Amino acid sequence: AQSVTQPDIHITVSEGASLELRCNYSYGATPYLFWYVQSPGQGLQLLLKYFSGDTLVQGIKGFEAEFKRSQSSFNLRKPSVHWSDAAEYFCAVGPRGGSYIPTFGRGTSLIVHP
Amino acid sequence: EAGVAQSPRYKIIEKRQSVAFWCNPISGHATLYWYQQILGQGPKLLIQFQNNGVVDDSQLPKDRFSAERLKGVDSTLKIQPAKLEDSAVYLCASSSNPGGQGSPLHFGNGTRLTVT
């Protein structure tokens, strides 16, 4: 069964600092990979996705993520964090073929200090 | 385009009562999902529809939960009777690809259910 691991429950950074949120997955073949962001009281919004090709993908709001097949990882990065980035971040995987049921990690809560 | 609409936004009920949630997906989206998000956890799939047919409901507690998607558009999720552990945010999502393969999900703002 596929699984998604986000090892960090909380991450605290200072405004202007760089950010990396970790995501590892377990699946037989490379799945579709996604990062979503959830602000309080809101639904999830897609930040970026990886389907194939270039392993460094760019997303909205200045985020990027790098797919590393050897490490089964898809870490999210941002060079300079803004206070408005404080939110919950979810990594998700979707299988290639068969019943398409995206599976989500438990999320990482980002706290931004001024 | 209009997003995924969900109602109500909040609901408080007592245990053993019943409750229903409504979802209107993005126009033209064939695939619809209901997820349960318990506080501090990621969303967990309850049921997936393709048009008005069920694709997967293996994680739906069928003794108390039911869902339907009549005419392949709107969907309702019902809980009867509710238990304390059903307190969660219920998220509806839709995607455009038939079968959803590789398609990002578009989420509504969710319904926060509190069972007392």
PDB file of C-alpha atoms in Angstrom:
ATOM      1  CA  ALA A   1       0.000   0.000   0.000  1.00  0.00           C
ATOM      2  CA  GLN A   2       1.225   3.457  -0.779  1.00  0.00           C
ATOM      3  CA  SER A   3       2.122   5.770   2.083  1.00  0.00           C
ATOM      4  CA  VAL A   4       3.334   9.300   2.567  1.00  0.00           C
ATOM      5  CA  THR A   5       5.535  10.423   5.426  1.00  0.00           C
ATOM      6  CA  GLN A   6       6.016  13.982   6.553  1.00  0.00           C
ATOM      7  CA  PRO A   7       8.435  13.592   9.453  1.00  0.00           C
ATOM      8  CA  ASP A   8       8.124  17.111  10.813  1.00  0.00           C
ATOM      9  CA  ILE A   9       4.901  17.997  12.611  1.00  0.00           C
ATOM     10  CA  HIS A  10       5.952  21.614  13.171  1.00  0.00           C
ATOM     11  CA  ILE A  11       8.598  23.792  11.555  1.00  0.00           C
ATOM     12  CA  THR A  12       9.445  27.246  12.865  1.00  0.00           C
ATOM     13  CA  VAL A  13      11.380  29.724  10.749  1.00  0.00           C
ATOM     14  CA  SER A  14      12.085  33.417  10.861  1.00  0.00           C
ATOM     15  CA  GLU A  15      10.648  35.641   8.198  1.00  0.00           C
ATOM     16  CA  GLY A  16      13.121  35.927   5.345  1.00  0.00           C
ATOM     17  CA  ALA A  17      14.796  32.618   6.139  1.00  0.00           C
ATOM     18  CA  SER A  18      14.825  29.658   3.786  1.00  0.00           C
ATOM     19  CA  LEU A  19      12.466  26.729   4.193  1.00  0.00           C
ATOM     20  CA  GLU A  20      12.520  23.034   3.417  1.00  0.00           C
ATOM     21  CA  LEU A  21       9.649  20.702   4.233  1.00  0.00           C
ATOM     22  CA  ARG A  22      10.319  17.012   3.920  1.00  0.00           C
ATOM     23  CA  CYS A  23       8.187  14.374   2.232  1.00  0.00           C
ATOM     24  CA  ASN A  24       8.958  10.710   1.647  1.00  0.00           C
ATOM     25  CA  TYR A  25       6.735   8.186  -0.036  1.00  0.00           C
ATOM     26  CA  SER A  26       6.514   4.462  -0.307  1.00  0.00           C
ATOM     27  CA  TYR A  27       5.146   3.080  -3.520  1.00  0.00           C
ATOM     28  CA  GLY A  28       6.067   0.470  -6.094  1.00  0.00           C
ATOM     29  CA  ALA A  29       6.405   2.908  -8.958  1.00  0.00           C
ATOM     30  CA  THR A  30       6.929   6.633  -9.055  1.00  0.00           C
ATOM     31  CA  PRO A  31       3.537   8.132  -8.313  1.00  0.00           C
ATOM     32  CA  TYR A  32       2.190  11.518  -9.173  1.00  0.00           C
ATOM     33  CA  LEU A  33       3.409  13.892  -6.470  1.00  0.00           C
ATOM     34  CA  PHE A  34       1.764  17.010  -5.080  1.00  0.00           C
ATOM     35  CA  TRP A  35       2.133  19.662  -2.431  1.00  0.00           C
ATOM     36  CA  TYR A  36      -0.928  21.419  -1.043  1.00  0.00           C
ATOM     37  CA  VAL A  37      -1.263  24.283   1.426  1.00  0.00           C
ATOM     38  CA  GLN A  38      -4.114  24.782   3.877  1.00  0.00           C
ATOM     39  CA  SER A  39      -4.729  28.065   5.659  1.00  0.00           C
ATOM     40  CA  PRO A  40      -6.916  28.052   8.785  1.00  0.00           C
ATOM     41  CA  GLY A  41     -10.562  27.443   7.973  1.00  0.00           C
ATOM     42  CA  GLN A  42      -9.830  26.866   4.310  1.00  0.00           C
ATOM     43  CA  GLY A  43      -9.653  23.922   1.978  1.00  0.00           C
ATOM     44  CA  LEU A  44      -6.434  22.672   0.451  1.00  0.00           C
ATOM     45  CA  GLN A  45      -4.863  24.631  -2.390  1.00  0.00           C
ATOM     46  CA  LEU A  46      -2.451  23.088  -4.874  1.00  0.00           C
ATOM     47  CA  LEU A  47       1.083  24.529  -4.721  1.00  0.00           C
ATOM     48  CA  LEU A  48       2.772  22.343  -7.303  1.00  0.00           C
ATOM     49  CA  LYS A  49       2.820  18.897  -8.867  1.00  0.00           C
ATOM     50  CA  TYR A  50       5.279  16.445 -10.397  1.00  0.00           C
ATOM     51  CA  PHE A  51       4.243  14.158 -13.220  1.00  0.00           C
ATOM     52  CA  SER A  52       7.442  13.448 -15.143  1.00  0.00           C
ATOM     53  CA  GLY A  53      10.472  15.093 -16.706  1.00  0.00           C
ATOM     54  CA  ASP A  54      12.404  17.817 -14.933  1.00  0.00           C
ATOM     55  CA  THR A  55      12.817  16.792 -11.308  1.00  0.00           C
ATOM     56  CA  LEU A  56      12.745  20.384 -10.065  1.00  0.00           C
ATOM     57  CA  VAL A  57       9.252  21.786 -10.312  1.00  0.00           C
ATOM     58  CA  GLN A  58       8.135  25.324  -9.740  1.00  0.00           C
ATOM     59  CA  GLY A  59       4.888  26.229  -8.080  1.00  0.00           C
ATOM     60  CA  ILE A  60       2.860  29.185  -6.980  1.00  0.00           C
ATOM     61  CA  LYS A  61       3.873  31.674  -4.277  1.00  0.00           C
ATOM     62  CA  GLY A  62       7.584  31.138  -4.930  1.00  0.00           C
ATOM     63  CA  PHE A  63       7.651  27.484  -3.869  1.00  0.00           C
ATOM     64  CA  GLU A  64       9.584  24.736  -5.587  1.00  0.00           C
ATOM     65  CA  ALA A  65      10.033  21.028  -4.976  1.00  0.00           C
ATOM     66  CA  GLU A  66      12.612  18.499  -6.036  1.00  0.00           C
ATOM     67  CA  PHE A  67      11.851  14.879  -6.842  1.00  0.00           C
ATOM     68  CA  LYS A  68      14.630  12.474  -5.901  1.00  0.00           C
ATOM     69  CA  ARG A  69      13.874   8.970  -7.071  1.00  0.00           C
ATOM     70  CA  SER A  70      16.783   7.385  -5.202  1.00  0.00           C
ATOM     71  CA  GLN A  71      15.508   8.771  -1.919  1.00  0.00           C
ATOM     72  CA  SER A  72      11.765   8.494  -2.661  1.00  0.00           C
ATOM     73  CA  SER A  73      11.497  12.087  -1.610  1.00  0.00           C
ATOM     74  CA  PHE A  74       9.718  15.194  -2.816  1.00  0.00           C
ATOM     75  CA  ASN A  75      10.823  18.027  -0.561  1.00  0.00           C
ATOM     76  CA  LEU A  76       9.273  21.474  -0.715  1.00  0.00           C
ATOM     77  CA  ARG A  77      11.488  24.554  -0.602  1.00  0.00           C
ATOM     78  CA  LYS A  78      11.259  28.309  -0.551  1.00  0.00           C
ATOM     79  CA  PRO A  79      14.305  30.611  -0.474  1.00  0.00           C
ATOM     80  CA  SER A  80      12.718  33.358   1.616  1.00  0.00           C
ATOM     81  CA  VAL A  81       9.658  32.831   3.774  1.00  0.00           C
ATOM     82  CA  HIS A  82       7.002  35.501   4.248  1.00  0.00           C
ATOM     83  CA  TRP A  83       4.733  35.766   7.293  1.00  0.00           C
ATOM     84  CA  SER A  84       1.767  34.939   5.054  1.00  0.00           C
ATOM     85  CA  ASP A  85       3.273  31.499   4.368  1.00  0.00           C
ATOM     86  CA  ALA A  86       2.290  30.352   7.856  1.00  0.00           C
ATOM     87  CA  ALA A  87      -0.091  27.456   7.201  1.00  0.00           C
ATOM     88  CA  GLU A  88      -0.365  23.672   7.087  1.00  0.00           C
ATOM     89  CA  TYR A  89       1.434  21.942   4.238  1.00  0.00           C
ATOM     90  CA  PHE A  90       0.458  18.532   2.895  1.00  0.00           C
ATOM     91  CA  CYS A  91       2.360  16.233   0.613  1.00  0.00           C
ATOM     92  CA  ALA A  92       0.231  13.863  -1.457  1.00  0.00           C
ATOM     93  CA  VAL A  93       0.797  10.996  -3.870  1.00  0.00           C
ATOM     94  CA  GLY A  94      -1.452   9.591  -6.537  1.00  0.00           C
ATOM     95  CA  PRO A  95      -0.871   6.188  -8.128  1.00  0.00           C
ATOM     96  CA  ARG A  96      -0.240   5.733 -11.819  1.00  0.00           C
ATOM     97  CA  GLY A  97      -2.836   3.320 -13.119  1.00  0.00           C
ATOM     98  CA  GLY A  98      -5.654   1.610 -11.321  1.00  0.00           C
ATOM     99  CA  SER A  99      -8.050   3.408  -9.044  1.00  0.00           C
ATOM    100  CA  TYR A 100      -6.767   6.947  -8.640  1.00  0.00           C
ATOM    101  CA  ILE A 101      -6.965   7.684  -4.930  1.00  0.00           C
ATOM    102  CA  PRO A 102      -4.611  10.425  -3.776  1.00  0.00           C
ATOM    103  CA  THR A 103      -3.098   9.742  -0.358  1.00  0.00           C
ATOM    104  CA  PHE A 104      -2.074  12.570   1.919  1.00  0.00           C
ATOM    105  CA  GLY A 105       0.613  12.903   4.542  1.00  0.00           C
ATOM    106  CA  ARG A 106      -0.309  14.101   8.017  1.00  0.00           C
ATOM    107  CA  GLY A 107       0.904  17.604   7.292  1.00  0.00           C
ATOM    108  CA  THR A 108       3.574  19.979   8.547  1.00  0.00           C
ATOM    109  CA  SER A 109       2.572  23.132  10.364  1.00  0.00           C
ATOM    110  CA  LEU A 110       4.736  26.103   9.388  1.00  0.00           C
ATOM    111  CA  ILE A 111       5.184  28.845  11.980  1.00  0.00           C
ATOM    112  CA  VAL A 112       6.820  32.068  10.865  1.00  0.00           C
ATOM    113  CA  HIS A 113       8.442  34.377  13.394  1.00  0.00           C
ATOM    114  CA  PRO A 114       8.788  38.075  12.571  1.00  0.00           C
TER     115      PRO A 114
ATOM    116  CA  GLU B   1     -14.406  29.328 -12.679  1.00  0.00           C
ATOM    117  CA  ALA B   2     -16.419  28.853  -9.524  1.00  0.00           C
ATOM    118  CA  GLY B   3     -14.762  26.613  -6.966  1.00  0.00           C
ATOM    119  CA  VAL B   4     -16.067  23.630  -5.068  1.00  0.00           C
ATOM    120  CA  ALA B   5     -18.973  24.698  -2.873  1.00  0.00           C
ATOM    121  CA  GLN B   6     -19.732  23.032   0.425  1.00  0.00           C
ATOM    122  CA  SER B   7     -22.379  23.631   3.049  1.00  0.00           C
ATOM    123  CA  PRO B   8     -22.818  24.090   5.880  1.00  0.00           C
ATOM    124  CA  ARG B   9     -19.469  25.492   7.039  1.00  0.00           C
ATOM    125  CA  TYR B  10     -20.031  24.448  10.627  1.00  0.00           C
ATOM    126  CA  LYS B  11     -22.303  21.967  12.341  1.00  0.00           C
ATOM    127  CA  ILE B  12     -22.648  21.022  15.990  1.00  0.00           C
ATOM    128  CA  ILE B  13     -24.745  17.997  16.898  1.00  0.00           C
ATOM    129  CA  GLU B  14     -25.133  15.612  19.776  1.00  0.00           C
ATOM    130  CA  LYS B  15     -24.007  12.012  19.498  1.00  0.00           C
ATOM    131  CA  ARG B  16     -26.554   9.668  17.974  1.00  0.00           C
ATOM    132  CA  GLN B  17     -28.054  12.496  15.930  1.00  0.00           C
ATOM    133  CA  SER B  18     -27.858  12.563  12.155  1.00  0.00           C
ATOM    134  CA  VAL B  19     -26.212  15.142   9.893  1.00  0.00           C
ATOM    135  CA  ALA B  20     -25.835  15.743   6.168  1.00  0.00           C
ATOM    136  CA  PHE B  21     -23.244  17.647   4.171  1.00  0.00           C
ATOM    137  CA  TRP B  22     -23.642  18.948   0.663  1.00  0.00           C
ATOM    138  CA  CYS B  23     -21.077  19.461  -2.087  1.00  0.00           C
ATOM    139  CA  ASN B  24     -21.280  21.050  -5.520  1.00  0.00           C
ATOM    140  CA  PRO B  25     -18.109  20.354  -7.520  1.00  0.00           C
ATOM    141  CA  ILE B  26     -16.585  22.494 -10.210  1.00  0.00           C
ATOM    142  CA  SER B  27     -18.719  22.407 -13.319  1.00  0.00           C
ATOM    143  CA  GLY B  28     -17.712  19.584 -15.633  1.00  0.00           C
ATOM    144  CA  HIS B  29     -15.619  17.713 -13.089  1.00  0.00           C
ATOM    145  CA  ALA B  30     -16.518  14.058 -13.357  1.00  0.00           C
ATOM    146  CA  THR B  31     -14.626  12.803 -10.310  1.00  0.00           C
ATOM    147  CA  LEU B  32     -15.706  13.733  -6.795  1.00  0.00           C
ATOM    148  CA  TYR B  33     -14.096  12.816  -3.481  1.00  0.00           C
ATOM    149  CA  TRP B  34     -15.133  13.068   0.143  1.00  0.00           C
ATOM    150  CA  TYR B  35     -12.295  13.232   2.653  1.00  0.00           C
ATOM    151  CA  GLN B  36     -12.364  13.251   6.444  1.00  0.00           C
ATOM    152  CA  GLN B  37      -9.726  15.394   8.165  1.00  0.00           C
ATOM    153  CA  ILE B  38      -9.372  14.841  11.885  1.00  0.00           C
ATOM    154  CA  LEU B  39      -7.559  17.579  13.785  1.00  0.00           C
ATOM    155  CA  GLY B  40      -3.801  17.220  13.402  1.00  0.00           C
ATOM    156  CA  GLN B  41      -4.027  14.659  10.601  1.00  0.00           C
ATOM    157  CA  GLY B  42      -4.034  14.661   6.844  1.00  0.00           C
ATOM    158  CA  PRO B  43      -7.197  14.111   4.839  1.00  0.00           C
ATOM    159  CA  LYS B  44      -8.376  10.505   4.650  1.00  0.00           C
ATOM    160  CA  LEU B  45     -10.492   9.353   1.737  1.00  0.00           C
ATOM    161  CA  LEU B  46     -14.021   8.253   2.542  1.00  0.00           C
ATOM    162  CA  ILE B  47     -15.483   7.772  -0.934  1.00  0.00           C
ATOM    163  CA  GLN B  48     -14.729   8.509  -4.566  1.00  0.00           C
ATOM    164  CA  PHE B  49     -17.339   8.953  -7.300  1.00  0.00           C
ATOM    165  CA  GLN B  50     -16.892   8.857 -11.047  1.00  0.00           C
ATOM    166  CA  ASN B  51     -19.966  10.629 -12.409  1.00  0.00           C
ATOM    167  CA  ASN B  52     -22.747   9.065 -10.322  1.00  0.00           C
ATOM    168  CA  GLY B  53     -21.020   5.742  -9.735  1.00  0.00           C
ATOM    169  CA  VAL B  54     -18.914   4.768  -6.732  1.00  0.00           C
ATOM    170  CA  VAL B  55     -15.263   4.019  -7.562  1.00  0.00           C
ATOM    171  CA  ASP B  56     -14.014   3.363  -4.046  1.00  0.00           C
ATOM    172  CA  ASP B  57     -15.769   3.370  -0.693  1.00  0.00           C
ATOM    173  CA  SER B  58     -13.544   0.878   1.086  1.00  0.00           C
ATOM    174  CA  GLN B  59     -12.813   3.297   3.942  1.00  0.00           C
ATOM    175  CA  LEU B  60     -16.360   4.517   4.415  1.00  0.00           C
ATOM    176  CA  PRO B  61     -17.889   3.261   7.704  1.00  0.00           C
ATOM    177  CA  LYS B  62     -20.987   1.977   5.997  1.00  0.00           C
ATOM    178  CA  ASP B  63     -22.847   1.187   9.191  1.00  0.00           C
ATOM    179  CA  ARG B  64     -23.243   4.915   9.797  1.00  0.00           C
ATOM    180  CA  PHE B  65     -21.992   6.828   6.764  1.00  0.00           C
ATOM    181  CA  SER B  66     -23.677   7.043   3.382  1.00  0.00           C
ATOM    182  CA  ALA B  67     -23.077   9.140   0.304  1.00  0.00           C
ATOM    183  CA  GLU B  68     -24.719   9.671  -3.007  1.00  0.00           C
ATOM    184  CA  ARG B  69     -24.138  11.645  -6.149  1.00  0.00           C
ATOM    185  CA  LEU B  70     -27.369  11.779  -8.035  1.00  0.00           C
ATOM    186  CA  LYS B  71     -27.144  12.887 -11.672  1.00  0.00           C
ATOM    187  CA  GLY B  72     -23.373  12.942 -11.419  1.00  0.00           C
ATOM    188  CA  VAL B  73     -23.173  16.510 -10.118  1.00  0.00           C
ATOM    189  CA  ASP B  74     -23.998  17.411  -6.509  1.00  0.00           C
ATOM    190  CA  SER B  75     -23.195  15.034  -3.721  1.00  0.00           C
ATOM    191  CA  THR B  76     -24.378  14.540  -0.167  1.00  0.00           C
ATOM    192  CA  LEU B  77     -22.614  12.765   2.682  1.00  0.00           C
ATOM    193  CA  LYS B  78     -24.701  11.624   5.640  1.00  0.00           C
ATOM    194  CA  ILE B  79     -23.828  10.348   9.084  1.00  0.00           C
ATOM    195  CA  GLN B  80     -26.450   8.506  11.080  1.00  0.00           C
ATOM    196  CA  PRO B  81     -26.020   8.087  13.999  1.00  0.00           C
ATOM    197  CA  ALA B  82     -23.026  10.285  14.755  1.00  0.00           C
ATOM    198  CA  LYS B  83     -20.328   9.323  17.236  1.00  0.00           C
ATOM    199  CA  LEU B  84     -17.915  11.534  19.131  1.00  0.00           C
ATOM    200  CA  GLU B  85     -15.028  10.315  16.950  1.00  0.00           C
ATOM    201  CA  ASP B  86     -16.770  11.677  13.853  1.00  0.00           C
ATOM    202  CA  SER B  87     -15.768  15.191  14.905  1.00  0.00           C
ATOM    203  CA  ALA B  88     -13.660  16.374  11.993  1.00  0.00           C
ATOM    204  CA  VAL B  89     -13.598  18.551   8.921  1.00  0.00           C
ATOM    205  CA  TYR B  90     -15.289  16.942   5.937  1.00  0.00           C
ATOM    206  CA  LEU B  91     -13.701  18.023   2.693  1.00  0.00           C
ATOM    207  CA  CYS B  92     -15.158  17.639  -0.745  1.00  0.00           C
ATOM    208  CA  ALA B  93     -12.857  17.701  -3.763  1.00  0.00           C
ATOM    209  CA  SER B  94     -13.283  17.304  -7.480  1.00  0.00           C
ATOM    210  CA  SER B  95     -11.000  16.690 -10.432  1.00  0.00           C
ATOM    211  CA  SER B  96     -11.429  17.056 -14.143  1.00  0.00           C
ATOM    212  CA  ASN B  97      -9.873  13.905 -15.595  1.00  0.00           C
ATOM    213  CA  PRO B  98     -12.187  10.921 -16.009  1.00  0.00           C
ATOM    214  CA  GLY B  99     -10.925   8.510 -13.392  1.00  0.00           C
ATOM    215  CA  GLY B 100      -8.876  11.359 -11.984  1.00  0.00           C
ATOM    216  CA  GLN B 101      -5.548  10.000 -13.240  1.00  0.00           C
ATOM    217  CA  GLY B 102      -2.849  12.475 -12.352  1.00  0.00           C
ATOM    218  CA  SER B 103      -5.295  15.283 -11.933  1.00  0.00           C
ATOM    219  CA  PRO B 104      -4.854  17.672  -9.001  1.00  0.00           C
ATOM    220  CA  LEU B 105      -7.782  17.882  -6.652  1.00  0.00           C
ATOM    221  CA  HIS B 106      -9.753  21.077  -6.177  1.00  0.00           C
ATOM    222  CA  PHE B 107     -11.028  21.347  -2.618  1.00  0.00           C
ATOM    223  CA  GLY B 108     -13.936  23.118  -1.025  1.00  0.00           C
ATOM    224  CA  ASN B 109     -13.525  24.926   2.286  1.00  0.00           C
ATOM    225  CA  GLY B 110     -14.947  21.982   4.178  1.00  0.00           C
ATOM    226  CA  THR B 111     -17.587  21.452   6.828  1.00  0.00           C
ATOM    227  CA  ARG B 112     -16.386  21.400  10.412  1.00  0.00           C
ATOM    228  CA  LEU B 113     -18.454  18.909  12.402  1.00  0.00           C
ATOM    229  CA  THR B 114     -18.443  18.855  16.186  1.00  0.00           C
ATOM    230  CA  VAL B 115     -20.187  15.969  17.917  1.00  0.00           C
ATOM    231  CA  THR B 116     -20.897  16.520  21.616  1.00  0.00           C
TER     232      THR B 116
END
